[in-house]
Amino acid sequence: MAVKTIQSVKNALDVLEALAAEQPIGVSALARLIELDKNAVQRVLVTFGEAGWANQTDGGEWSITSKALQVGTHFTSGLRDVAHPHLVQLHRQTDETVVLFAREAQTMVVLDSVDSSQALRITVPLGMVVPIHHGAAFDAFLADADRLQLPLIGAIPTAAALRTVRRDGFFVVDSPYPNAIGAGAPIFDGRDAPIATITIVGPKVRITKTDARRLGALAATTAAAISKVLAGLRV
């Protein structure tokens, strides 16, 4: 027999996610946003407040506290701890923003980032989620069964394009962001499954596609070093 879900817990999570996205926000506005009874939303918020997950301002609006961040840091914390010094080293080599993305189903989540010190730079917020799709980028390193589950945006990449990315060990992405370009490489776990990327991002006015390929090669070297550590080998 299938295990039933707990609707009240689902409602509370809906409130928390919406609160995080729209804060500060009042009870009525939040209830309308998630189409839930106002009294139910208020009870959830008061519970979050007593548990330390939310705060209410003098004006009556609600915001989340750092509690969510404290819990969130446990998400693949081992990967972040291993990767961070490598991100710092790569940043010193390039003085561009270096980002650690972790795969979660059909998305990539920003776990860590070291920003460029240059005045014109790209910054990527921690916790940002971006979809994985067919594009001869990170998807090139996934198993065929996993790739078939991805949404298609634009034309399907050719087999030749996928082979090139796999051969090079890195990918270059110059869309969908018109002013930014990135180059990344996959991090593999001990079972050779791609679980994350090291990606270098910067403004197109400074980084050409040729530059991006050079950065991609550096990202690949760094990603390989992290993969070796995760596999329990010496770098």
PDB file of C-alpha atoms in Angstrom:
ATOM      1  CA  MET A   1       0.000   0.000   0.000  1.00  0.00           C
ATOM      2  CA  ALA A   2       1.334   3.439  -0.949  1.00  0.00           C
ATOM      3  CA  VAL A   3       2.344   5.709   1.908  1.00  0.00           C
ATOM      4  CA  LYS A   4       0.197   8.823   2.083  1.00  0.00           C
ATOM      5  CA  THR A   5       1.725  12.268   2.215  1.00  0.00           C
ATOM      6  CA  ILE A   6       0.993  14.788   4.976  1.00  0.00           C
ATOM      7  CA  GLN A   7      -0.820  17.747   3.437  1.00  0.00           C
ATOM      8  CA  SER A   8      -0.116  20.062   6.367  1.00  0.00           C
ATOM      9  CA  VAL A   9       3.620  19.530   5.913  1.00  0.00           C
ATOM     10  CA  LYS A  10       3.284  20.201   2.185  1.00  0.00           C
ATOM     11  CA  ASN A  11       1.413  23.415   2.959  1.00  0.00           C
ATOM     12  CA  ALA A  12       4.110  24.511   5.395  1.00  0.00           C
ATOM     13  CA  LEU A  13       6.835  23.919   2.814  1.00  0.00           C
ATOM     14  CA  ASP A  14       4.855  25.876   0.229  1.00  0.00           C
ATOM     15  CA  VAL A  15       4.642  28.759   2.702  1.00  0.00           C
ATOM     16  CA  LEU A  16       8.368  28.612   3.429  1.00  0.00           C
ATOM     17  CA  GLU A  17       9.375  28.560  -0.246  1.00  0.00           C
ATOM     18  CA  ALA A  18       7.058  31.428  -1.138  1.00  0.00           C
ATOM     19  CA  LEU A  19       8.154  33.410   1.909  1.00  0.00           C
ATOM     20  CA  ALA A  20      11.807  33.020   0.931  1.00  0.00           C
ATOM     21  CA  ALA A  21      11.093  34.234  -2.607  1.00  0.00           C
ATOM     22  CA  GLU A  22       8.826  37.174  -1.734  1.00  0.00           C
ATOM     23  CA  GLN A  23      10.022  38.382   1.681  1.00  0.00           C
ATOM     24  CA  PRO A  24       9.170  40.600   3.407  1.00  0.00           C
ATOM     25  CA  ILE A  25       5.518  39.852   2.864  1.00  0.00           C
ATOM     26  CA  GLY A  26       2.303  39.974   4.861  1.00  0.00           C
ATOM     27  CA  VAL A  27       0.006  37.081   5.678  1.00  0.00           C
ATOM     28  CA  SER A  28      -2.790  38.094   3.301  1.00  0.00           C
ATOM     29  CA  ALA A  29      -0.480  38.600   0.330  1.00  0.00           C
ATOM     30  CA  LEU A  30       1.296  35.320   1.009  1.00  0.00           C
ATOM     31  CA  ALA A  31      -2.001  33.444   1.295  1.00  0.00           C
ATOM     32  CA  ARG A  32      -3.162  34.842  -2.050  1.00  0.00           C
ATOM     33  CA  LEU A  33       0.142  33.991  -3.650  1.00  0.00           C
ATOM     34  CA  ILE A  34       0.003  30.296  -2.774  1.00  0.00           C
ATOM     35  CA  GLU A  35      -3.802  30.093  -2.814  1.00  0.00           C
ATOM     36  CA  LEU A  36      -4.059  28.845   0.748  1.00  0.00           C
ATOM     37  CA  ASP A  37      -6.435  29.832   3.542  1.00  0.00           C
ATOM     38  CA  LYS A  38      -5.188  32.931   5.354  1.00  0.00           C
ATOM     39  CA  ASN A  39      -5.687  31.416   8.818  1.00  0.00           C
ATOM     40  CA  ALA A  40      -3.712  28.328   7.818  1.00  0.00           C
ATOM     41  CA  VAL A  41      -0.870  30.500   6.511  1.00  0.00           C
ATOM     42  CA  GLN A  42      -0.857  32.535   9.702  1.00  0.00           C
ATOM     43  CA  ARG A  43      -0.649  29.393  11.850  1.00  0.00           C
ATOM     44  CA  VAL A  44       2.277  28.151   9.765  1.00  0.00           C
ATOM     45  CA  LEU A  45       4.097  31.487  10.057  1.00  0.00           C
ATOM     46  CA  VAL A  46       3.582  31.669  13.814  1.00  0.00           C
ATOM     47  CA  THR A  47       4.911  28.122  14.113  1.00  0.00           C
ATOM     48  CA  PHE A  48       7.936  29.039  11.995  1.00  0.00           C
ATOM     49  CA  GLY A  49       8.432  32.084  14.209  1.00  0.00           C
ATOM     50  CA  GLU A  50       8.423  30.060  17.425  1.00  0.00           C
ATOM     51  CA  ALA A  51      10.809  27.536  15.861  1.00  0.00           C
ATOM     52  CA  GLY A  52      13.225  30.243  14.724  1.00  0.00           C
ATOM     53  CA  TRP A  53      12.614  29.869  10.987  1.00  0.00           C
ATOM     54  CA  ALA A  54      10.820  33.203  10.446  1.00  0.00           C
ATOM     55  CA  ASN A  55      10.640  36.688  11.920  1.00  0.00           C
ATOM     56  CA  GLN A  56       7.785  39.206  11.926  1.00  0.00           C
ATOM     57  CA  THR A  57       8.550  42.901  11.563  1.00  0.00           C
ATOM     58  CA  ASP A  58       6.864  45.684  13.543  1.00  0.00           C
ATOM     59  CA  GLY A  59       4.793  46.327  10.417  1.00  0.00           C
ATOM     60  CA  GLY A  60       3.447  42.778  10.445  1.00  0.00           C
ATOM     61  CA  GLU A  61       5.387  41.402   7.463  1.00  0.00           C
ATOM     62  CA  TRP A  62       7.326  38.167   7.635  1.00  0.00           C
ATOM     63  CA  SER A  63      10.835  37.123   6.524  1.00  0.00           C
ATOM     64  CA  ILE A  64      12.861  33.956   6.877  1.00  0.00           C
ATOM     65  CA  THR A  65      15.821  33.749   9.250  1.00  0.00           C
ATOM     66  CA  SER A  66      19.272  32.255   8.774  1.00  0.00           C
ATOM     67  CA  LYS A  67      17.889  28.903   9.981  1.00  0.00           C
ATOM     68  CA  ALA A  68      17.222  27.867   6.390  1.00  0.00           C
ATOM     69  CA  LEU A  69      20.814  28.681   5.469  1.00  0.00           C
ATOM     70  CA  GLN A  70      22.133  26.694   8.435  1.00  0.00           C
ATOM     71  CA  VAL A  71      20.214  23.629   7.287  1.00  0.00           C
ATOM     72  CA  GLY A  72      21.021  24.236   3.629  1.00  0.00           C
ATOM     73  CA  THR A  73      24.756  24.192   4.234  1.00  0.00           C
ATOM     74  CA  HIS A  74      24.498  20.465   4.919  1.00  0.00           C
ATOM     75  CA  PHE A  75      23.451  19.892   1.284  1.00  0.00           C
ATOM     76  CA  THR A  76      26.482  18.142  -0.285  1.00  0.00           C
ATOM     77  CA  SER A  77      28.651  19.883   2.315  1.00  0.00           C
ATOM     78  CA  GLY A  78      31.417  17.349   1.725  1.00  0.00           C
ATOM     79  CA  LEU A  79      31.624  18.354  -1.927  1.00  0.00           C
ATOM     80  CA  ARG A  80      31.739  22.042  -1.047  1.00  0.00           C
ATOM     81  CA  ASP A  81      34.432  21.525   1.585  1.00  0.00           C
ATOM     82  CA  VAL A  82      36.606  19.556  -0.840  1.00  0.00           C
ATOM     83  CA  ALA A  83      36.070  21.954  -3.736  1.00  0.00           C
ATOM     84  CA  HIS A  84      36.442  25.334  -2.053  1.00  0.00           C
ATOM     85  CA  PRO A  85      40.260  25.551  -1.939  1.00  0.00           C
ATOM     86  CA  HIS A  86      40.339  24.520  -5.591  1.00  0.00           C
ATOM     87  CA  LEU A  87      37.872  27.301  -6.424  1.00  0.00           C
ATOM     88  CA  VAL A  88      40.131  29.788  -4.660  1.00  0.00           C
ATOM     89  CA  GLN A  89      43.190  28.563  -6.556  1.00  0.00           C
ATOM     90  CA  LEU A  90      41.378  28.749  -9.901  1.00  0.00           C
ATOM     91  CA  HIS A  91      40.162  32.247  -9.070  1.00  0.00           C
ATOM     92  CA  ARG A  92      43.756  33.313  -8.407  1.00  0.00           C
ATOM     93  CA  GLN A  93      44.781  31.922 -11.797  1.00  0.00           C
ATOM     94  CA  THR A  94      42.032  33.645 -13.752  1.00  0.00           C
ATOM     95  CA  ASP A  95      40.631  36.503 -11.641  1.00  0.00           C
ATOM     96  CA  GLU A  96      37.220  35.574 -12.984  1.00  0.00           C
ATOM     97  CA  THR A  97      34.237  34.365 -10.967  1.00  0.00           C
ATOM     98  CA  VAL A  98      34.466  30.634 -10.241  1.00  0.00           C
ATOM     99  CA  VAL A  99      31.285  28.757  -9.363  1.00  0.00           C
ATOM    100  CA  LEU A 100      30.567  25.314  -7.952  1.00  0.00           C
ATOM    101  CA  PHE A 101      27.283  23.876  -9.221  1.00  0.00           C
ATOM    102  CA  ALA A 102      25.849  20.630  -7.837  1.00  0.00           C
ATOM    103  CA  ARG A 103      23.440  18.503  -9.818  1.00  0.00           C
ATOM    104  CA  GLU A 104      20.020  17.923  -8.312  1.00  0.00           C
ATOM    105  CA  ALA A 105      17.780  15.905 -10.645  1.00  0.00           C
ATOM    106  CA  GLN A 106      17.328  18.061 -13.774  1.00  0.00           C
ATOM    107  CA  THR A 107      18.766  21.212 -12.253  1.00  0.00           C
ATOM    108  CA  MET A 108      22.074  22.641 -11.096  1.00  0.00           C
ATOM    109  CA  VAL A 109      22.299  24.432  -7.735  1.00  0.00           C
ATOM    110  CA  VAL A 110      25.012  26.959  -6.827  1.00  0.00           C
ATOM    111  CA  LEU A 111      26.842  25.643  -3.762  1.00  0.00           C
ATOM    112  CA  ASP A 112      29.826  27.959  -3.677  1.00  0.00           C
ATOM    113  CA  SER A 113      31.308  30.893  -5.555  1.00  0.00           C
ATOM    114  CA  VAL A 114      34.471  33.000  -5.506  1.00  0.00           C
ATOM    115  CA  ASP A 115      33.869  36.328  -7.203  1.00  0.00           C
ATOM    116  CA  SER A 116      36.255  38.099  -9.552  1.00  0.00           C
ATOM    117  CA  SER A 117      37.990  41.148  -8.085  1.00  0.00           C
ATOM    118  CA  GLN A 118      37.624  43.065 -11.341  1.00  0.00           C
ATOM    119  CA  ALA A 119      35.248  46.026 -11.494  1.00  0.00           C
ATOM    120  CA  LEU A 120      33.309  44.451 -14.357  1.00  0.00           C
ATOM    121  CA  ARG A 121      32.398  40.957 -13.254  1.00  0.00           C
ATOM    122  CA  ILE A 122      29.634  38.383 -13.141  1.00  0.00           C
ATOM    123  CA  THR A 123      28.289  37.362  -9.735  1.00  0.00           C
ATOM    124  CA  VAL A 124      26.185  34.272  -9.105  1.00  0.00           C
ATOM    125  CA  PRO A 125      24.103  34.037  -5.907  1.00  0.00           C
ATOM    126  CA  LEU A 126      24.403  30.997  -3.686  1.00  0.00           C
ATOM    127  CA  GLY A 127      21.380  28.744  -3.928  1.00  0.00           C
ATOM    128  CA  MET A 128      20.498  29.837  -7.459  1.00  0.00           C
ATOM    129  CA  VAL A 129      18.916  27.008  -9.442  1.00  0.00           C
ATOM    130  CA  VAL A 130      19.308  26.664 -13.201  1.00  0.00           C
ATOM    131  CA  PRO A 131      17.776  23.934 -15.375  1.00  0.00           C
ATOM    132  CA  ILE A 132      19.823  21.351 -17.245  1.00  0.00           C
ATOM    133  CA  HIS A 133      18.760  20.963 -20.848  1.00  0.00           C
ATOM    134  CA  HIS A 134      20.034  19.601 -24.141  1.00  0.00           C
ATOM    135  CA  GLY A 135      22.852  21.894 -25.144  1.00  0.00           C
ATOM    136  CA  ALA A 136      26.159  20.025 -25.491  1.00  0.00           C
ATOM    137  CA  ALA A 137      27.189  21.370 -22.091  1.00  0.00           C
ATOM    138  CA  PHE A 138      26.969  19.498 -18.766  1.00  0.00           C
ATOM    139  CA  ASP A 139      24.335  17.263 -20.362  1.00  0.00           C
ATOM    140  CA  ALA A 140      27.018  15.798 -22.631  1.00  0.00           C
ATOM    141  CA  PHE A 141      28.462  13.921 -19.668  1.00  0.00           C
ATOM    142  CA  LEU A 142      25.191  12.368 -18.535  1.00  0.00           C
ATOM    143  CA  ALA A 143      24.092   8.847 -19.363  1.00  0.00           C
ATOM    144  CA  ASP A 144      21.846   8.644 -22.421  1.00  0.00           C
ATOM    145  CA  ALA A 145      18.842   7.645 -20.288  1.00  0.00           C
ATOM    146  CA  ASP A 146      19.286  10.773 -18.161  1.00  0.00           C
ATOM    147  CA  ARG A 147      19.770  13.018 -21.188  1.00  0.00           C
ATOM    148  CA  LEU A 148      16.499  11.809 -22.699  1.00  0.00           C
ATOM    149  CA  GLN A 149      14.636  13.114 -19.641  1.00  0.00           C
ATOM    150  CA  LEU A 150      15.920  16.670 -20.083  1.00  0.00           C
ATOM    151  CA  PRO A 151      13.782  19.448 -21.564  1.00  0.00           C
ATOM    152  CA  LEU A 152      14.665  20.521 -25.080  1.00  0.00           C
ATOM    153  CA  ILE A 153      15.389  24.211 -25.648  1.00  0.00           C
ATOM    154  CA  GLY A 154      16.220  25.000 -29.234  1.00  0.00           C
ATOM    155  CA  ALA A 155      17.806  22.506 -31.587  1.00  0.00           C
ATOM    156  CA  ILE A 156      19.014  19.119 -30.404  1.00  0.00           C
ATOM    157  CA  PRO A 157      22.830  19.156 -30.238  1.00  0.00           C
ATOM    158  CA  THR A 158      24.515  17.014 -32.836  1.00  0.00           C
ATOM    159  CA  ALA A 159      26.373  13.823 -31.989  1.00  0.00           C
ATOM    160  CA  ALA A 160      29.549  15.523 -33.202  1.00  0.00           C
ATOM    161  CA  ALA A 161      29.050  18.412 -30.766  1.00  0.00           C
ATOM    162  CA  LEU A 162      28.565  16.000 -27.878  1.00  0.00           C
ATOM    163  CA  ARG A 163      31.679  14.038 -28.855  1.00  0.00           C
ATOM    164  CA  THR A 164      33.718  17.246 -28.948  1.00  0.00           C
ATOM    165  CA  VAL A 165      32.640  18.291 -25.457  1.00  0.00           C
ATOM    166  CA  ARG A 166      33.363  14.824 -24.061  1.00  0.00           C
ATOM    167  CA  ARG A 167      36.741  14.724 -25.761  1.00  0.00           C
ATOM    168  CA  ASP A 168      37.737  18.179 -24.500  1.00  0.00           C
ATOM    169  CA  GLY A 169      36.432  17.512 -21.003  1.00  0.00           C
ATOM    170  CA  PHE A 170      34.793  20.935 -20.757  1.00  0.00           C
ATOM    171  CA  PHE A 171      31.962  22.978 -22.260  1.00  0.00           C
ATOM    172  CA  VAL A 172      31.405  26.611 -23.198  1.00  0.00           C
ATOM    173  CA  VAL A 173      28.046  28.327 -22.623  1.00  0.00           C
ATOM    174  CA  ASP A 174      27.367  31.749 -24.131  1.00  0.00           C
ATOM    175  CA  SER A 175      23.585  31.676 -23.810  1.00  0.00           C
ATOM    176  CA  PRO A 176      20.939  32.350 -22.528  1.00  0.00           C
ATOM    177  CA  TYR A 177      22.624  35.317 -20.841  1.00  0.00           C
ATOM    178  CA  PRO A 178      23.454  37.931 -23.508  1.00  0.00           C
ATOM    179  CA  ASN A 179      26.283  39.635 -21.622  1.00  0.00           C
ATOM    180  CA  ALA A 180      27.925  36.643 -19.943  1.00  0.00           C
ATOM    181  CA  ILE A 181      29.919  33.655 -21.079  1.00  0.00           C
ATOM    182  CA  GLY A 182      30.940  30.614 -19.081  1.00  0.00           C
ATOM    183  CA  ALA A 183      33.162  27.585 -19.361  1.00  0.00           C
ATOM    184  CA  GLY A 184      32.764  24.569 -17.134  1.00  0.00           C
ATOM    185  CA  ALA A 185      33.841  21.015 -16.531  1.00  0.00           C
ATOM    186  CA  PRO A 186      32.176  18.096 -14.755  1.00  0.00           C
ATOM    187  CA  ILE A 187      33.087  16.744 -11.341  1.00  0.00           C
ATOM    188  CA  PHE A 188      32.612  12.988 -10.984  1.00  0.00           C
ATOM    189  CA  ASP A 189      31.999  10.950  -7.859  1.00  0.00           C
ATOM    190  CA  GLY A 190      33.677   7.662  -7.002  1.00  0.00           C
ATOM    191  CA  ARG A 191      31.332   5.813  -9.366  1.00  0.00           C
ATOM    192  CA  ASP A 192      32.176   8.076 -12.331  1.00  0.00           C
ATOM    193  CA  ALA A 193      28.792   9.788 -12.195  1.00  0.00           C
ATOM    194  CA  PRO A 194      28.798  13.534 -13.014  1.00  0.00           C
ATOM    195  CA  ILE A 195      27.519  15.236  -9.874  1.00  0.00           C
ATOM    196  CA  ALA A 196      28.713  18.827 -10.192  1.00  0.00           C
ATOM    197  CA  THR A 197      30.647  21.346 -12.258  1.00  0.00           C
ATOM    198  CA  ILE A 198      33.360  23.898 -11.815  1.00  0.00           C
ATOM    199  CA  THR A 199      32.346  26.826 -14.011  1.00  0.00           C
ATOM    200  CA  ILE A 200      34.195  30.060 -14.752  1.00  0.00           C
ATOM    201  CA  VAL A 201      31.970  32.970 -15.768  1.00  0.00           C
ATOM    202  CA  GLY A 202      32.719  36.482 -16.970  1.00  0.00           C
ATOM    203  CA  PRO A 203      31.499  39.324 -19.194  1.00  0.00           C
ATOM    204  CA  LYS A 204      31.581  38.859 -22.955  1.00  0.00           C
ATOM    205  CA  VAL A 205      33.228  42.234 -23.426  1.00  0.00           C
ATOM    206  CA  ARG A 206      36.356  40.753 -21.847  1.00  0.00           C
ATOM    207  CA  ILE A 207      36.109  37.032 -22.616  1.00  0.00           C
ATOM    208  CA  THR A 208      36.011  35.784 -26.195  1.00  0.00           C
ATOM    209  CA  LYS A 209      35.091  32.232 -27.155  1.00  0.00           C
ATOM    210  CA  THR A 210      38.801  31.514 -27.563  1.00  0.00           C
ATOM    211  CA  ASP A 211      39.401  32.825 -24.046  1.00  0.00           C
ATOM    212  CA  ALA A 212      36.489  30.730 -22.814  1.00  0.00           C
ATOM    213  CA  ARG A 213      38.041  27.570 -24.206  1.00  0.00           C
ATOM    214  CA  ARG A 214      41.281  28.352 -22.376  1.00  0.00           C
ATOM    215  CA  LEU A 215      39.285  28.861 -19.170  1.00  0.00           C
ATOM    216  CA  GLY A 216      37.414  25.637 -19.852  1.00  0.00           C
ATOM    217  CA  ALA A 217      40.680  23.707 -19.991  1.00  0.00           C
ATOM    218  CA  LEU A 218      41.665  25.196 -16.612  1.00  0.00           C
ATOM    219  CA  ALA A 219      38.255  24.279 -15.199  1.00  0.00           C
ATOM    220  CA  ALA A 220      38.708  20.717 -16.464  1.00  0.00           C
ATOM    221  CA  THR A 221      42.044  20.391 -14.663  1.00  0.00           C
ATOM    222  CA  THR A 222      40.492  21.676 -11.450  1.00  0.00           C
ATOM    223  CA  ALA A 223      37.408  19.461 -11.773  1.00  0.00           C
ATOM    224  CA  ALA A 224      39.617  16.415 -12.337  1.00  0.00           C
ATOM    225  CA  ALA A 225      41.571  17.185  -9.166  1.00  0.00           C
ATOM    226  CA  ILE A 226      38.353  17.438  -7.151  1.00  0.00           C
ATOM    227  CA  SER A 227      37.037  14.228  -8.700  1.00  0.00           C
ATOM    228  CA  LYS A 228      40.189  12.388  -7.593  1.00  0.00           C
ATOM    229  CA  VAL A 229      39.700  13.545  -4.024  1.00  0.00           C
ATOM    230  CA  LEU A 230      36.066  12.472  -4.071  1.00  0.00           C
ATOM    231  CA  ALA A 231      37.110   9.078  -5.396  1.00  0.00           C
ATOM    232  CA  GLY A 232      39.475   8.685  -2.453  1.00  0.00           C
ATOM    233  CA  LEU A 233      42.660   9.098  -4.476  1.00  0.00           C
ATOM    234  CA  ARG A 234      45.568  11.422  -3.875  1.00  0.00           C
ATOM    235  CA  VAL A 235      45.683  14.487  -6.104  1.00  0.00           C
TER     236      VAL A 235
END
